[in-house]
PDB file of N, CA and C in Angstrom:
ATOM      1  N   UNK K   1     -34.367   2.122 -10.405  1.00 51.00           N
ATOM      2  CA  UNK K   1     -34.273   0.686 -10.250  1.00 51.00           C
ATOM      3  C   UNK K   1     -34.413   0.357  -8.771  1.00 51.00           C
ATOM      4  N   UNK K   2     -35.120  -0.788  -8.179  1.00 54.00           N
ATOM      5  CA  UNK K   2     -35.492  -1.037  -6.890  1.00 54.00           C
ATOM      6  C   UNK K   2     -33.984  -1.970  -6.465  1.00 54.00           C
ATOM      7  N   UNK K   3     -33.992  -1.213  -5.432  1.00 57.00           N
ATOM      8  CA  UNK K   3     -32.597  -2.119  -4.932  1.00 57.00           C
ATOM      9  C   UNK K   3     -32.834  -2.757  -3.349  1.00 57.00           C
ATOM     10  N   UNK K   4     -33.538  -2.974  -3.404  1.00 66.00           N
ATOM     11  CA  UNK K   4     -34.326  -3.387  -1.814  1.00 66.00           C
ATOM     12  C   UNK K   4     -34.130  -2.565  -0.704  1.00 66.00           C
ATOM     13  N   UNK K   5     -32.631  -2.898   0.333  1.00 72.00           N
ATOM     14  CA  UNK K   5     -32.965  -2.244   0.737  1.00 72.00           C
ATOM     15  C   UNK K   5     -31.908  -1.164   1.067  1.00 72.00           C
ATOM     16  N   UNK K   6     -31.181  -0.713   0.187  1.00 68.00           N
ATOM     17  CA  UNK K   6     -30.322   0.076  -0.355  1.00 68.00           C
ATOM     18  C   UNK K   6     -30.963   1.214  -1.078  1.00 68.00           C
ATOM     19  N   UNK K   7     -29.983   2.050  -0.909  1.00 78.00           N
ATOM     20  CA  UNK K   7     -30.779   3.528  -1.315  1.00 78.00           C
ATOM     21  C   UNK K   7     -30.339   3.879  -2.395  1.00 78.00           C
ATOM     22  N   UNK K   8     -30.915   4.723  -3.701  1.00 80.00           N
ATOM     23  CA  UNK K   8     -31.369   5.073  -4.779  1.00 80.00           C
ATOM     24  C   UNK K   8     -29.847   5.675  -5.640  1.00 80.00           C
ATOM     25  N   UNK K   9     -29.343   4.739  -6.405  1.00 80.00           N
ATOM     26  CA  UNK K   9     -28.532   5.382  -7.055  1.00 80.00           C
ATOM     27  C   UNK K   9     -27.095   4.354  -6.665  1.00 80.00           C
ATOM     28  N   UNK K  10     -27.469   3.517  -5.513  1.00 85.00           N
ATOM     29  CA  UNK K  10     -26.239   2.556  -4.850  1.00 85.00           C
ATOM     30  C   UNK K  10     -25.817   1.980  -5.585  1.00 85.00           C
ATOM     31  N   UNK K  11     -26.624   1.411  -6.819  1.00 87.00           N
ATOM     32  CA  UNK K  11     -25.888   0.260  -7.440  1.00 87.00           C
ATOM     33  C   UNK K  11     -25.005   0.565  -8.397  1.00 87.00           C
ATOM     34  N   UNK K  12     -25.754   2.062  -9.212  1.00 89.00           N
ATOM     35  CA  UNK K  12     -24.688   3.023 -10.203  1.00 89.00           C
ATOM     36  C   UNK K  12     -23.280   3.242  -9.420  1.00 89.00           C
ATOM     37  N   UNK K  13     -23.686   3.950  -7.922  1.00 90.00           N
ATOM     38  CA  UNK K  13     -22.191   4.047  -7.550  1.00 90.00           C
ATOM     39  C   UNK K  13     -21.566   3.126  -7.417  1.00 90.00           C
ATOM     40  N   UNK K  14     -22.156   1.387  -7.016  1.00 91.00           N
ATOM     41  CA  UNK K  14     -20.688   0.398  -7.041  1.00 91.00           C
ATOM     42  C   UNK K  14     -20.485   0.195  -8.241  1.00 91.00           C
ATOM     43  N   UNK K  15     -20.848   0.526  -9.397  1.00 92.00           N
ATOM     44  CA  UNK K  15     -20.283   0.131 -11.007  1.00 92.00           C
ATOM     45  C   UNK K  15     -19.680   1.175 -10.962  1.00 92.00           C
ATOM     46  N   UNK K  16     -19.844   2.599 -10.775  1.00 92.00           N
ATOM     47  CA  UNK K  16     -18.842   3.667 -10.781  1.00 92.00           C
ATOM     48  C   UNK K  16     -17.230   3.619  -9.984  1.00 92.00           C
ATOM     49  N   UNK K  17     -17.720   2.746  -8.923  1.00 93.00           N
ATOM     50  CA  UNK K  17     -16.135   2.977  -7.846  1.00 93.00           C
ATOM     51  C   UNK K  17     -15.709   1.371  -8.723  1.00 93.00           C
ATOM     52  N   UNK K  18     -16.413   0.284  -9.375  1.00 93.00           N
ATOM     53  CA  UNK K  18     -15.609  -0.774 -10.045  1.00 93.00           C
ATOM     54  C   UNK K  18     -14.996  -0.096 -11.138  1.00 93.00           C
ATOM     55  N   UNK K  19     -15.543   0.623 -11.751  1.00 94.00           N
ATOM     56  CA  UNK K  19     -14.222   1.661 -13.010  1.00 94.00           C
ATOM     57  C   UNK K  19     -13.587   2.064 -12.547  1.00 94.00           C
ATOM     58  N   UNK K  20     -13.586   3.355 -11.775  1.00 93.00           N
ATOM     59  CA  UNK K  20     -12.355   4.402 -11.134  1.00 93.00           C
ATOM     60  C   UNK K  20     -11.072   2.831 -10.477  1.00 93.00           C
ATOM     61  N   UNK K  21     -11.708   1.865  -9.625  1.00 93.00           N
ATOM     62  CA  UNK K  21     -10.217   1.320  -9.260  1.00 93.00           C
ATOM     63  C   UNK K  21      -9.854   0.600 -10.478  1.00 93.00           C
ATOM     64  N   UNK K  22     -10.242   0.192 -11.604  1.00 92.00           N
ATOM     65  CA  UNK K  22     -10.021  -0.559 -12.328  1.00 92.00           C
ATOM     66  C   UNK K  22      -8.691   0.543 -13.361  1.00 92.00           C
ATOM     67  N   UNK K  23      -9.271   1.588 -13.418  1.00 93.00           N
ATOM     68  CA  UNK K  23      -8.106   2.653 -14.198  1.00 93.00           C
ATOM     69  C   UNK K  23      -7.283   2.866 -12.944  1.00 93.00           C
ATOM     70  N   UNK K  24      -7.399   2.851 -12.000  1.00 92.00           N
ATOM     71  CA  UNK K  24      -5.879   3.937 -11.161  1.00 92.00           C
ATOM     72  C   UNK K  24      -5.684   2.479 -11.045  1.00 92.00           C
ATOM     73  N   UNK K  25      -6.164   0.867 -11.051  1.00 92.00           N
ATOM     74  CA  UNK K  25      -5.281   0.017 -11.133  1.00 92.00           C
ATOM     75  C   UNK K  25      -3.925  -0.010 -12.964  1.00 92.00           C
ATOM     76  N   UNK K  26      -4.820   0.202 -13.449  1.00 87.00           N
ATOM     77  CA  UNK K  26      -4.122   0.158 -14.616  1.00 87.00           C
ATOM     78  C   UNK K  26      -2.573   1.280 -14.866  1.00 87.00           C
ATOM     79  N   UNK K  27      -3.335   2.193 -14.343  1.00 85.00           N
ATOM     80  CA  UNK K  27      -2.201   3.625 -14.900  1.00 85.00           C
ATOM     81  C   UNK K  27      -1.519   3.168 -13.316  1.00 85.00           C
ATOM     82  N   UNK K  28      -1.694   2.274 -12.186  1.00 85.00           N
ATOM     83  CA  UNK K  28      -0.479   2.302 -11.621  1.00 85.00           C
ATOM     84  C   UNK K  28       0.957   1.381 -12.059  1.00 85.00           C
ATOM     85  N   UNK K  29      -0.232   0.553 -12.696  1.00 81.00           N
ATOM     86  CA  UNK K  29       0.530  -0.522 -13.299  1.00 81.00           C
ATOM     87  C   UNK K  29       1.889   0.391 -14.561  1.00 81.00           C
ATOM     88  N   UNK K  30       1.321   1.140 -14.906  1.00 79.00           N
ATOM     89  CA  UNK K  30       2.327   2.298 -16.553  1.00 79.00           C
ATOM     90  C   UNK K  30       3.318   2.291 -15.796  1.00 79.00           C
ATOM     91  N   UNK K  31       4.213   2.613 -17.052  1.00 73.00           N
ATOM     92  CA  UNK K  31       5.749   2.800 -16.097  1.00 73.00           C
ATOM     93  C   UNK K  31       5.779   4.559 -16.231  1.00 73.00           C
ATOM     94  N   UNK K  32       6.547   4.631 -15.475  1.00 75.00           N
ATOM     95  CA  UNK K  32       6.875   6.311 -15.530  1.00 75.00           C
ATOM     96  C   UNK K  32       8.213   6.810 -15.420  1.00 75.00           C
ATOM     97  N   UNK K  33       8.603   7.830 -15.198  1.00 80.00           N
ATOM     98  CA  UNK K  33      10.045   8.186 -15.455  1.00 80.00           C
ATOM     99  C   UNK K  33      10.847   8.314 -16.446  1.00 80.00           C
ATOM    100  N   UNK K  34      12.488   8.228 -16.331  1.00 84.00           N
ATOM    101  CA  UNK K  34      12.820   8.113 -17.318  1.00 84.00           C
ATOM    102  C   UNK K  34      13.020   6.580 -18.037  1.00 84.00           C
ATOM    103  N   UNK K  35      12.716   6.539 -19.412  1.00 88.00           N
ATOM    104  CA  UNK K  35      12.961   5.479 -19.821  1.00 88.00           C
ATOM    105  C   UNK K  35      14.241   5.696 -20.241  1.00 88.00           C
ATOM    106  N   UNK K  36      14.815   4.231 -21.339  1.00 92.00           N
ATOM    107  CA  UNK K  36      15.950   3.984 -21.638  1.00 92.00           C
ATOM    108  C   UNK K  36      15.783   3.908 -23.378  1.00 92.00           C
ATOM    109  N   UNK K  37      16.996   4.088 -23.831  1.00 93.00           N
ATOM    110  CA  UNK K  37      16.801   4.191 -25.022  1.00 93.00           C
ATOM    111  C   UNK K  37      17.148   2.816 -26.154  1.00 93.00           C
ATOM    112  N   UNK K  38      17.500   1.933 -25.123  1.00 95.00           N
ATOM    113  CA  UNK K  38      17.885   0.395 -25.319  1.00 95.00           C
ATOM    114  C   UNK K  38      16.882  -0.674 -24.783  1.00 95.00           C
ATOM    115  N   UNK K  39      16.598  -1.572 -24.980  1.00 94.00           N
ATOM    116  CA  UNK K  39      15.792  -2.791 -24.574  1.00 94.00           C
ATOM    117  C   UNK K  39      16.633  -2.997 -23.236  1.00 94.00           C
ATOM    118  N   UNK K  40      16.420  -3.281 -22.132  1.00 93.00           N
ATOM    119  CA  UNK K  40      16.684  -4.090 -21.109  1.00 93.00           C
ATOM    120  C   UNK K  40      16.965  -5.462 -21.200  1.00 93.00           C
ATOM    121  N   UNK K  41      15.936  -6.199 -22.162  1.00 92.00           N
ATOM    122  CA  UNK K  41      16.322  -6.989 -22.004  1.00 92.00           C
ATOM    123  C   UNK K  41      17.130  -8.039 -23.185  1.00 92.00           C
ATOM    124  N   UNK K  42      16.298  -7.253 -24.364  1.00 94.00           N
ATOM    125  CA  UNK K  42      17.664  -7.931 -25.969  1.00 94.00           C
ATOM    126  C   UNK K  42      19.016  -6.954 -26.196  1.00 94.00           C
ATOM    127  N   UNK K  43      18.348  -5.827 -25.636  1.00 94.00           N
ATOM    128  CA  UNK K  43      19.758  -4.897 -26.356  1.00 94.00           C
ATOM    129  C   UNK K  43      19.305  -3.849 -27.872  1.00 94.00           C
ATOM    130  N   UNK K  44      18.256  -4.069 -27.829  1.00 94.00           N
ATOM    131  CA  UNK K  44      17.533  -3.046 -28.915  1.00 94.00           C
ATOM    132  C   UNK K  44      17.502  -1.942 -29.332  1.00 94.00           C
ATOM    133  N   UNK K  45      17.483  -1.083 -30.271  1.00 95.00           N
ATOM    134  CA  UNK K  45      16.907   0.354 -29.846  1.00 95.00           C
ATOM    135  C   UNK K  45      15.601   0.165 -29.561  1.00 95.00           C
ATOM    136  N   UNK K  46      14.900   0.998 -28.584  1.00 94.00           N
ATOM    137  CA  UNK K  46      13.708   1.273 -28.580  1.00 94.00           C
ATOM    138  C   UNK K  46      13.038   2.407 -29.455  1.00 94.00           C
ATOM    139  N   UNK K  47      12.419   2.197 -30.371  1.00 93.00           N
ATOM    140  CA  UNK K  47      11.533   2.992 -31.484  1.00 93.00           C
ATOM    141  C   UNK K  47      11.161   4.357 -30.609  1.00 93.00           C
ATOM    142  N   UNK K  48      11.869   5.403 -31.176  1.00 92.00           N
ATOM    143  CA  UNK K  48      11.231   7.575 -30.593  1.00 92.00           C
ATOM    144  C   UNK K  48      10.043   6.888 -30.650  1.00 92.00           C
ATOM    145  N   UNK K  49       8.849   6.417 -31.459  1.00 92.00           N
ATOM    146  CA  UNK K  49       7.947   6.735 -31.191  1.00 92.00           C
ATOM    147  C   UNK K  49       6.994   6.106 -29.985  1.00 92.00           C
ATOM    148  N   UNK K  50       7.735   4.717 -29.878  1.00 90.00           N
ATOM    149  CA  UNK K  50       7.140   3.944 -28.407  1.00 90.00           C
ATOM    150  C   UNK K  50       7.545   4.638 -27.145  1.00 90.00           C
ATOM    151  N   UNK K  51       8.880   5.276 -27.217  1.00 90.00           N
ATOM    152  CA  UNK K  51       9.422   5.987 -26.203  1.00 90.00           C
ATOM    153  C   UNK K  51       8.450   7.451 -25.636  1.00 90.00           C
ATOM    154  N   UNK K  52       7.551   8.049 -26.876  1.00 89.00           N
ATOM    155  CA  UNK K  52       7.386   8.925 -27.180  1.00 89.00           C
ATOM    156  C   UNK K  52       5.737   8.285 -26.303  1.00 89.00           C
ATOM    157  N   UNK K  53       5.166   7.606 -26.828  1.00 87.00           N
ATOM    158  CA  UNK K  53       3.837   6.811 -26.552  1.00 87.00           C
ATOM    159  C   UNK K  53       3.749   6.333 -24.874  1.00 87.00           C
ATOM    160  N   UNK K  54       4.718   5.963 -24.283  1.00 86.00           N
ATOM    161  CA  UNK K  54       4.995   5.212 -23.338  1.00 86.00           C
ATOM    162  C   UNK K  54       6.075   6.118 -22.567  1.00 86.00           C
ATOM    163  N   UNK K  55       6.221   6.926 -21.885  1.00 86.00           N
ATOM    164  CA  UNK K  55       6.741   7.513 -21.062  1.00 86.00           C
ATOM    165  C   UNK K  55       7.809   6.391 -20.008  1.00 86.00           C
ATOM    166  N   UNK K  56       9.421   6.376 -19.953  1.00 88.00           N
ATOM    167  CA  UNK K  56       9.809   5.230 -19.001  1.00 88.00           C
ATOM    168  C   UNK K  56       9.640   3.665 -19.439  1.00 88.00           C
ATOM    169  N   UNK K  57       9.402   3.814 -20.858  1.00 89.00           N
ATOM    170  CA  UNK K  57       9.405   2.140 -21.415  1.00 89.00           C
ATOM    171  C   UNK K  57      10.853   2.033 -21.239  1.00 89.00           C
ATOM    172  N   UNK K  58      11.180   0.742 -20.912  1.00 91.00           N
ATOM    173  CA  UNK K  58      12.833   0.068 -20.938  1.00 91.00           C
ATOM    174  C   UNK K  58      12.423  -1.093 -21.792  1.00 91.00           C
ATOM    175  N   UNK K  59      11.531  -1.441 -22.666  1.00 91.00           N
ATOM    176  CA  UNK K  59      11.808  -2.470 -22.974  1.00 91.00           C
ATOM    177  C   UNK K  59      11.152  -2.237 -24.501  1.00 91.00           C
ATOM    178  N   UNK K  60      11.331  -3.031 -25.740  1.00 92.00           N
ATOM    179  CA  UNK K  60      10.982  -2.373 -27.086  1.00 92.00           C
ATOM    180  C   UNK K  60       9.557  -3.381 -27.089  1.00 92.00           C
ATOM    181  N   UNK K  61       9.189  -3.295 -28.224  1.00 91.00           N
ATOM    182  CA  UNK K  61       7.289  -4.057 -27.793  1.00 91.00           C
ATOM    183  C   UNK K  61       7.475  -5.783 -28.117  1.00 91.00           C
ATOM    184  N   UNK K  62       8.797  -6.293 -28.643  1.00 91.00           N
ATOM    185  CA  UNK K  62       8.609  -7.823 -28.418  1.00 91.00           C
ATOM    186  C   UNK K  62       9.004  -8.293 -27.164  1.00 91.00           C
ATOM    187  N   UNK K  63       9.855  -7.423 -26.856  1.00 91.00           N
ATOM    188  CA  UNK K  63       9.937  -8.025 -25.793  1.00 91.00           C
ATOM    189  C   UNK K  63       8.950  -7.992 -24.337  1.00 91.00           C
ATOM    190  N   UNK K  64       8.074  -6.966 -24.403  1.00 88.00           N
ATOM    191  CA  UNK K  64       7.109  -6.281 -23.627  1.00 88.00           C
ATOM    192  C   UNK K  64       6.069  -7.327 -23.712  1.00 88.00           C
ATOM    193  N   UNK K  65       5.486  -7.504 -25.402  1.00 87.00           N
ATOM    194  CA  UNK K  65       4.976  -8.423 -25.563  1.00 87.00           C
ATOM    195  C   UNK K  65       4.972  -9.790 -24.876  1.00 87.00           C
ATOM    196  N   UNK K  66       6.330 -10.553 -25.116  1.00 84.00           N
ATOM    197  CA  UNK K  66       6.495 -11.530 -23.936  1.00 84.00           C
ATOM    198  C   UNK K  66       6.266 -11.557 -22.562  1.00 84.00           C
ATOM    199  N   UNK K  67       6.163 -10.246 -22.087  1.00 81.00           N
ATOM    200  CA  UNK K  67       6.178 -10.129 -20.751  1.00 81.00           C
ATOM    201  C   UNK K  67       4.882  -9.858 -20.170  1.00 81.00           C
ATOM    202  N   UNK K  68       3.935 -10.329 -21.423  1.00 79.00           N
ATOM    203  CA  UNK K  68       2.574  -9.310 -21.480  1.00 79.00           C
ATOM    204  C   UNK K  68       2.218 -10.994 -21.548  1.00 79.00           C
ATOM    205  N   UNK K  69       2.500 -11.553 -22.267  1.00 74.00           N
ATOM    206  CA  UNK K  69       2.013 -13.030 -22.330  1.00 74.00           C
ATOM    207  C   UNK K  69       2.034 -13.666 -20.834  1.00 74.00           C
ATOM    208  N   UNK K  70       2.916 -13.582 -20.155  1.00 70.00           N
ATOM    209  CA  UNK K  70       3.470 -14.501 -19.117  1.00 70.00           C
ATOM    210  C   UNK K  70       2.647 -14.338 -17.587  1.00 70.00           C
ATOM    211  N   UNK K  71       1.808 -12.624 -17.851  1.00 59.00           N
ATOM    212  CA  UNK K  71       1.253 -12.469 -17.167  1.00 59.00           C
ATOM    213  C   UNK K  71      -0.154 -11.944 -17.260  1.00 59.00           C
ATOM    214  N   UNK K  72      -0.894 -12.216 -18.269  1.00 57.00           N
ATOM    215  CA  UNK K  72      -1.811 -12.196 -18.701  1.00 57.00           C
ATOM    216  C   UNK K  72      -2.894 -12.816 -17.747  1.00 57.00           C
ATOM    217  N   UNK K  73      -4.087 -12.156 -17.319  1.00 58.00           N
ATOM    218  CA  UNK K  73      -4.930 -13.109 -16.473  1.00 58.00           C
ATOM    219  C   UNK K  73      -5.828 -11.773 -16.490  1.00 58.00           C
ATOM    220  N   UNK K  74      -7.579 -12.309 -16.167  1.00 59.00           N
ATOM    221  CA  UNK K  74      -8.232 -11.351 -15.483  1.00 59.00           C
ATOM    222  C   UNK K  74      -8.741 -11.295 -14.688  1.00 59.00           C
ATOM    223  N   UNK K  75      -9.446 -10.513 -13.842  1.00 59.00           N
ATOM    224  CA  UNK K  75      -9.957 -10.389 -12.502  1.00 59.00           C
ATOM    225  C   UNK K  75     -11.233 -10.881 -12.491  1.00 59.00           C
ATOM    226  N   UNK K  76     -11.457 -11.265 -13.684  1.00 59.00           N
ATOM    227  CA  UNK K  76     -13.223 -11.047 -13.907  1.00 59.00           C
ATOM    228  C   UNK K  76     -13.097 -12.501 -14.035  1.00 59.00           C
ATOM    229  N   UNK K  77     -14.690 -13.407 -13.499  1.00 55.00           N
ATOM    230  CA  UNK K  77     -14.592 -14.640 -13.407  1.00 55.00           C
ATOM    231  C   UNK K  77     -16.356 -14.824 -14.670  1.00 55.00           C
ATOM    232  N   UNK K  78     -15.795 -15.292 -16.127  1.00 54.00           N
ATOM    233  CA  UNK K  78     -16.516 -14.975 -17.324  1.00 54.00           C
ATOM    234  C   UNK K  78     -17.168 -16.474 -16.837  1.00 54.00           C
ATOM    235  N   UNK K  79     -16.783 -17.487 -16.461  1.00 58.00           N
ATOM    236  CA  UNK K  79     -17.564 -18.752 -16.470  1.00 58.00           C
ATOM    237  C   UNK K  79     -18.982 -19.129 -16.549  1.00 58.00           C
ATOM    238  N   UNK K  80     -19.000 -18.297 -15.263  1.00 57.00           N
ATOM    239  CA  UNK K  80     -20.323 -18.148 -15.592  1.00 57.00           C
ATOM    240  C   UNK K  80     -21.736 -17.202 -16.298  1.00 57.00           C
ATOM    241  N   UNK K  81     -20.668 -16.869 -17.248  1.00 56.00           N
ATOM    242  CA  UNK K  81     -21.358 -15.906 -18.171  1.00 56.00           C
ATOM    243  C   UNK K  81     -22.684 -16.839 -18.986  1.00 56.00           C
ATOM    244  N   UNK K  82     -23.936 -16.733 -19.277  1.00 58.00           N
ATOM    245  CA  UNK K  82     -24.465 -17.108 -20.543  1.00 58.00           C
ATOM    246  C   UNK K  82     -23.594 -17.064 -21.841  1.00 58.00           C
ATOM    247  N   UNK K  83     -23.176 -16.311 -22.290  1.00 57.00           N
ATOM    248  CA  UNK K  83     -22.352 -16.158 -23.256  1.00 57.00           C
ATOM    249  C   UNK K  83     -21.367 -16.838 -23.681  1.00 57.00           C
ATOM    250  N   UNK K  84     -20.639 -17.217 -22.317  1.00 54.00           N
ATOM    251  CA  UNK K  84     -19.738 -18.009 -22.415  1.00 54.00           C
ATOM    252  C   UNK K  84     -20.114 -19.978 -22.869  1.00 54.00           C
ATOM    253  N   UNK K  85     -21.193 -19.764 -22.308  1.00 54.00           N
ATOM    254  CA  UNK K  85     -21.685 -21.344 -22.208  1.00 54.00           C
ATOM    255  C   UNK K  85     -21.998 -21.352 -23.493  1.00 54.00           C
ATOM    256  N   UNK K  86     -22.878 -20.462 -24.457  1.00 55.00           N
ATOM    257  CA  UNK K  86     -22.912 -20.556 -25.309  1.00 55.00           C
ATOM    258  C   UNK K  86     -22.252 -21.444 -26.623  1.00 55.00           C
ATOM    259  N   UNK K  87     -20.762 -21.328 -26.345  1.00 53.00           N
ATOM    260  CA  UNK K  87     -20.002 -21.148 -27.499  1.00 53.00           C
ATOM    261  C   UNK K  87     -19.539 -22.567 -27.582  1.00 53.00           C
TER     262      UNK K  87
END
């Protein structure tokens, strides 16, 4: 692919280094450690198997859920997608 005046293979590597930070953003975001075996924040048990899935969860998945709502957003600006206009 002609990339003017950039050299051969440049544009694969900036889509390559936009994945790699996009995962070590994500897995920094995971919790780690020890988790708890109670909700933090209702008082729950937390389910062996989320505990088991999720390494250091303190919180059971409704309430996670909520906390997943409140901060929900993406980096990516879709507006001006075709696709988007579409609909």
């Amino acid at each position: 692919m002609a990339g003017g005046w950039t050299r051969d293979g440049a544009v694969l590597d900036q889509i390559n280094d936009t994945i790699v930070d996009g995962v070590l953003n994500a897995r920094s975001r995971m919790p780690a450690g020890d988790g708890t075996a109670e909700c933090v924040e209702c008082g729950e048990d937390i389910p062996e198997a989320r505990r088991r899935a999720m390494p250091g969860a303190t919180t059971c998945v409704q309430c996670q859920s909520g906390r997943d709502g409140r901060f929900a957003h993406s980096a990516i600006n879709r507006r001006g997608s075709k696709d988007s206009q579409l609909r």
